[in-house]
Amino acid sequence: MERFTAIYEDGEDGWIVATCPEVPGAITQGRTQEEARENLKDAIHMMLEARREDAEKDLQGKNVTREYIEV
């Protein structure tokens, strides 16, 4: 399982803004740090899935070798 960095900052009106620097675009918020953490996990999953879909579209019709690796 990969580990990511979560950054929490005070937002407006008492919200906590959460971002993940390793996954650009993964940004969310919550009323508590726990809520922001869970929302950030969802945002990371969604961004990674969207990137996988984009990568698949870019590879369509190309002769490539595919290999899965774990880090």
Coordinates of N, CA, C and O in Angstrom, one line a residue:
M1 N 0.9 -1.2 0.0 CA 0.0 0.0 0.0 C 0.9 1.2 0.0 O 1.8 1.3 0.7
E2 N 0.6 2.2 -0.9 CA 1.3 3.4 -1.0 C 0.9 4.4 0.1 O -0.3 4.4 0.5
R3 N 1.8 5.2 0.6 CA 1.5 6.2 1.6 C 1.5 7.6 1.0 O 2.4 7.8 0.1
F4 N 0.6 8.4 1.4 CA 0.6 9.8 0.8 C 0.6 10.8 2.0 O 0.3 10.4 3.1
T5 N 1.0 12.0 1.7 CA 1.1 13.1 2.7 C -0.2 13.9 2.6 O -0.7 14.3 1.6
A6 N -0.8 14.1 3.8 CA -2.0 14.9 3.9 C -1.6 16.2 4.6 O -0.9 16.2 5.6
I7 N -2.0 17.3 4.0 CA -1.8 18.7 4.5 C -3.1 19.2 4.9 O -4.1 19.3 4.1
Y8 N -3.2 19.7 6.2 CA -4.5 20.3 6.7 C -4.2 21.8 7.0 O -3.2 22.1 7.6
E9 N -5.1 22.6 6.5 CA -5.0 24.1 6.7 C -6.4 24.6 7.2 O -7.4 24.1 6.7
D10 N -6.4 25.6 8.0 CA -7.6 26.3 8.3 C -8.2 27.0 7.1 O -7.5 27.7 6.4
G11 N -9.5 26.7 6.9 CA -10.2 27.3 5.8 C -11.1 28.4 6.3 O -11.0 28.8 7.5
E12 N -12.1 28.8 5.5 CA -13.0 29.8 5.9 C -14.2 29.2 6.7 O -14.5 28.0 6.5
D13 N -14.7 29.9 7.6 CA -15.9 29.6 8.3 C -15.8 28.3 9.1 O -16.7 27.5 9.3
G14 N -14.5 28.0 9.6 CA -14.3 26.9 10.5 C -14.0 25.6 9.7 O -13.8 24.5 10.4
W15 N -14.0 25.6 8.4 CA -13.7 24.4 7.6 C -12.2 24.1 7.7 O -11.4 25.0 7.8
I16 N -11.8 22.8 7.5 CA -10.4 22.4 7.4 C -10.2 21.9 6.0 O -11.0 21.1 5.5
V17 N -9.3 22.5 5.3 CA -9.0 22.2 3.9 C -7.8 21.2 3.9 O -6.8 21.3 4.6
A18 N -8.0 20.1 3.2 CA -7.0 19.0 3.1 C -6.6 18.8 1.7 O -7.4 18.8 0.7
T19 N -5.3 18.7 1.5 CA -4.7 18.5 0.2 C -3.6 17.4 0.3 O -3.2 17.1 1.4
C20 N -3.2 16.9 -0.9 CA -2.2 15.9 -1.0 C -1.2 16.3 -2.0 O -1.5 16.3 -3.2
P21 N 0.0 16.7 -1.6 CA 1.0 17.2 -2.6 C 1.4 16.2 -3.7 O 1.7 16.6 -4.8
E22 N 1.3 14.9 -3.3 CA 1.8 13.9 -4.3 C 0.7 13.7 -5.4 O 1.0 13.1 -6.4
V23 N -0.5 14.1 -5.2 CA -1.6 13.9 -6.1 C -2.3 15.3 -6.4 O -3.2 15.6 -5.8
P24 N -1.7 16.0 -7.4 CA -2.3 17.3 -7.7 C -3.7 17.2 -8.0 O -4.2 16.2 -8.7
G25 N -4.5 18.1 -7.5 CA -6.0 18.1 -7.7 C -6.7 17.4 -6.6 O -7.9 17.5 -6.6
A26 N -6.0 16.7 -5.7 CA -6.7 16.0 -4.6 C -6.8 17.1 -3.5 O -5.9 17.3 -2.7
I27 N -7.9 17.7 -3.4 CA -8.2 18.8 -2.4 C -9.6 18.7 -2.0 O -10.5 18.4 -2.8
T28 N -9.9 18.8 -0.7 CA -11.2 18.7 -0.2 C -11.3 19.5 1.1 O -10.3 20.2 1.5
Q29 N -12.3 19.3 1.9 CA -12.5 20.0 3.2 C -13.4 19.1 4.1 O -14.0 18.2 3.6
G30 N -13.4 19.5 5.3 CA -14.3 18.9 6.3 C -14.4 19.8 7.5 O -13.7 20.7 7.7
R31 N -15.5 19.5 8.3 CA -15.7 20.3 9.5 C -14.7 19.9 10.6 O -14.4 20.7 11.5
T32 N -14.2 18.7 10.5 CA -13.2 18.2 11.5 C -12.0 17.6 10.7 O -12.2 17.3 9.5
Q33 N -10.9 17.4 11.4 CA -9.8 16.8 10.7 C -10.1 15.4 10.3 O -9.7 15.0 9.2
E34 N -10.8 14.7 11.1 CA -11.2 13.3 10.7 C -12.1 13.3 9.5 O -11.8 12.5 8.5
E35 N -13.1 14.2 9.4 CA -13.9 14.3 8.2 C -13.1 14.7 7.0 O -13.2 14.1 5.9
A36 N -12.2 15.7 7.2 CA -11.3 16.1 6.1 C -10.4 15.0 5.6 O -10.2 14.8 4.4
R37 N -9.9 14.1 6.5 CA -9.0 13.0 6.2 C -9.8 12.0 5.3 O -9.3 11.5 4.3
E38 N -11.0 11.6 5.8 CA -11.8 10.7 5.0 C -12.1 11.2 3.6 O -12.1 10.5 2.6
N39 N -12.5 12.5 3.6 CA -12.8 13.1 2.3 C -11.6 13.1 1.4 O -11.7 13.0 0.1
L40 N -10.4 13.4 2.0 CA -9.1 13.4 1.2 C -8.8 12.0 0.6 O -8.4 11.9 -0.5
K41 N -9.0 11.0 1.4 CA -8.8 9.6 0.9 C -9.7 9.4 -0.3 O -9.2 8.8 -1.3
D42 N -10.9 9.8 -0.3 CA -11.8 9.7 -1.4 C -11.3 10.5 -2.6 O -11.3 10.0 -3.8
A43 N -10.9 11.7 -2.4 CA -10.4 12.6 -3.4 C -9.1 12.0 -4.1 O -9.0 12.0 -5.3
I44 N -8.2 11.4 -3.3 CA -7.0 10.7 -3.8 C -7.4 9.6 -4.7 O -6.9 9.4 -5.9
H45 N -8.3 8.7 -4.3 CA -8.8 7.6 -5.1 C -9.4 8.1 -6.4 O -9.1 7.5 -7.5
M46 N -10.2 9.1 -6.3 CA -10.9 9.6 -7.5 C -9.9 10.2 -8.5 O -10.0 10.0 -9.7
M47 N -8.9 11.0 -8.0 CA -7.9 11.5 -8.9 C -7.0 10.5 -9.6 O -6.7 10.5 -10.8
L48 N -6.6 9.4 -8.8 CA -5.8 8.4 -9.4 C -6.6 7.6 -10.4 O -6.1 7.2 -11.5
E49 N -7.9 7.3 -10.2 CA -8.7 6.6 -11.1 C -8.9 7.4 -12.4 O -8.8 6.9 -13.5
A50 N -9.1 8.7 -12.3 CA -9.2 9.6 -13.4 C -8.0 9.6 -14.3 O -8.0 9.6 -15.5
R51 N -6.8 9.6 -13.6 CA -5.5 9.6 -14.3 C -5.3 8.3 -15.0 O -4.8 8.2 -16.1
R52 N -5.8 7.2 -14.4 CA -5.7 5.9 -15.0 C -6.5 5.8 -16.3 O -6.1 5.3 -17.4
E53 N -7.7 6.4 -16.2 CA -8.6 6.4 -17.4 C -8.0 7.2 -18.5 O -8.1 6.9 -19.7
D54 N -7.4 8.4 -18.1 CA -6.8 9.3 -19.1 C -5.6 8.5 -19.8 O -5.4 8.6 -21.0
A55 N -4.8 7.8 -19.0 CA -3.7 7.1 -19.5 C -4.1 6.0 -20.5 O -3.5 5.8 -21.5
E56 N -5.2 5.3 -20.1 CA -5.8 4.3 -21.0 C -6.2 4.8 -22.4 O -5.9 4.3 -23.4
K57 N -6.8 6.0 -22.3 CA -7.3 6.6 -23.6 C -6.0 7.0 -24.4 O -6.1 6.9 -25.6
D58 N -5.0 7.5 -23.8 CA -3.8 7.9 -24.5 C -3.1 6.7 -25.2 O -2.4 6.9 -26.2
L59 N -3.2 5.5 -24.6 CA -2.6 4.3 -25.1 C -3.4 3.6 -26.2 O -2.8 2.7 -26.8
Q60 N -4.6 3.9 -26.4 CA -5.4 3.2 -27.3 C -4.8 3.3 -28.7 O -4.4 4.4 -29.2
G61 N -4.7 2.1 -29.3 CA -4.2 2.0 -30.7 C -2.6 2.0 -30.7 O -2.1 1.9 -31.8
K62 N -2.0 2.1 -29.6 CA -0.5 2.1 -29.6 C 0.0 0.7 -29.2 O -0.6 0.0 -28.4
N63 N 1.1 0.3 -29.8 CA 1.8 -1.0 -29.4 C 2.7 -0.7 -28.2 O 3.7 -0.1 -28.4
V64 N 2.2 -1.2 -27.1 CA 3.0 -0.9 -25.8 C 3.1 -2.3 -25.1 O 2.4 -3.2 -25.3
T65 N 4.1 -2.3 -24.2 CA 4.2 -3.4 -23.2 C 3.7 -2.9 -21.9 O 4.1 -1.8 -21.4
R66 N 2.8 -3.6 -21.3 CA 2.2 -3.2 -20.0 C 2.8 -4.1 -18.9 O 2.8 -5.3 -19.0
E67 N 3.2 -3.5 -17.8 CA 3.6 -4.2 -16.6 C 3.2 -3.5 -15.4 O 3.2 -2.3 -15.4
Y68 N 2.7 -4.2 -14.4 CA 2.2 -3.6 -13.2 C 3.4 -3.7 -12.2 O 4.0 -4.8 -12.1
I69 N 3.7 -2.7 -11.4 CA 4.7 -2.7 -10.4 C 4.1 -2.2 -9.1 O 3.2 -1.5 -9.1
E70 N 4.8 -2.6 -8.1 CA 4.4 -2.2 -6.7 C 5.5 -1.3 -6.2 O 6.7 -1.6 -6.4
V71 N 5.1 -0.2 -5.5 CA 6.1 0.7 -4.9 C 5.7 0.8 -3.4 O 4.6 0.6 -3.0

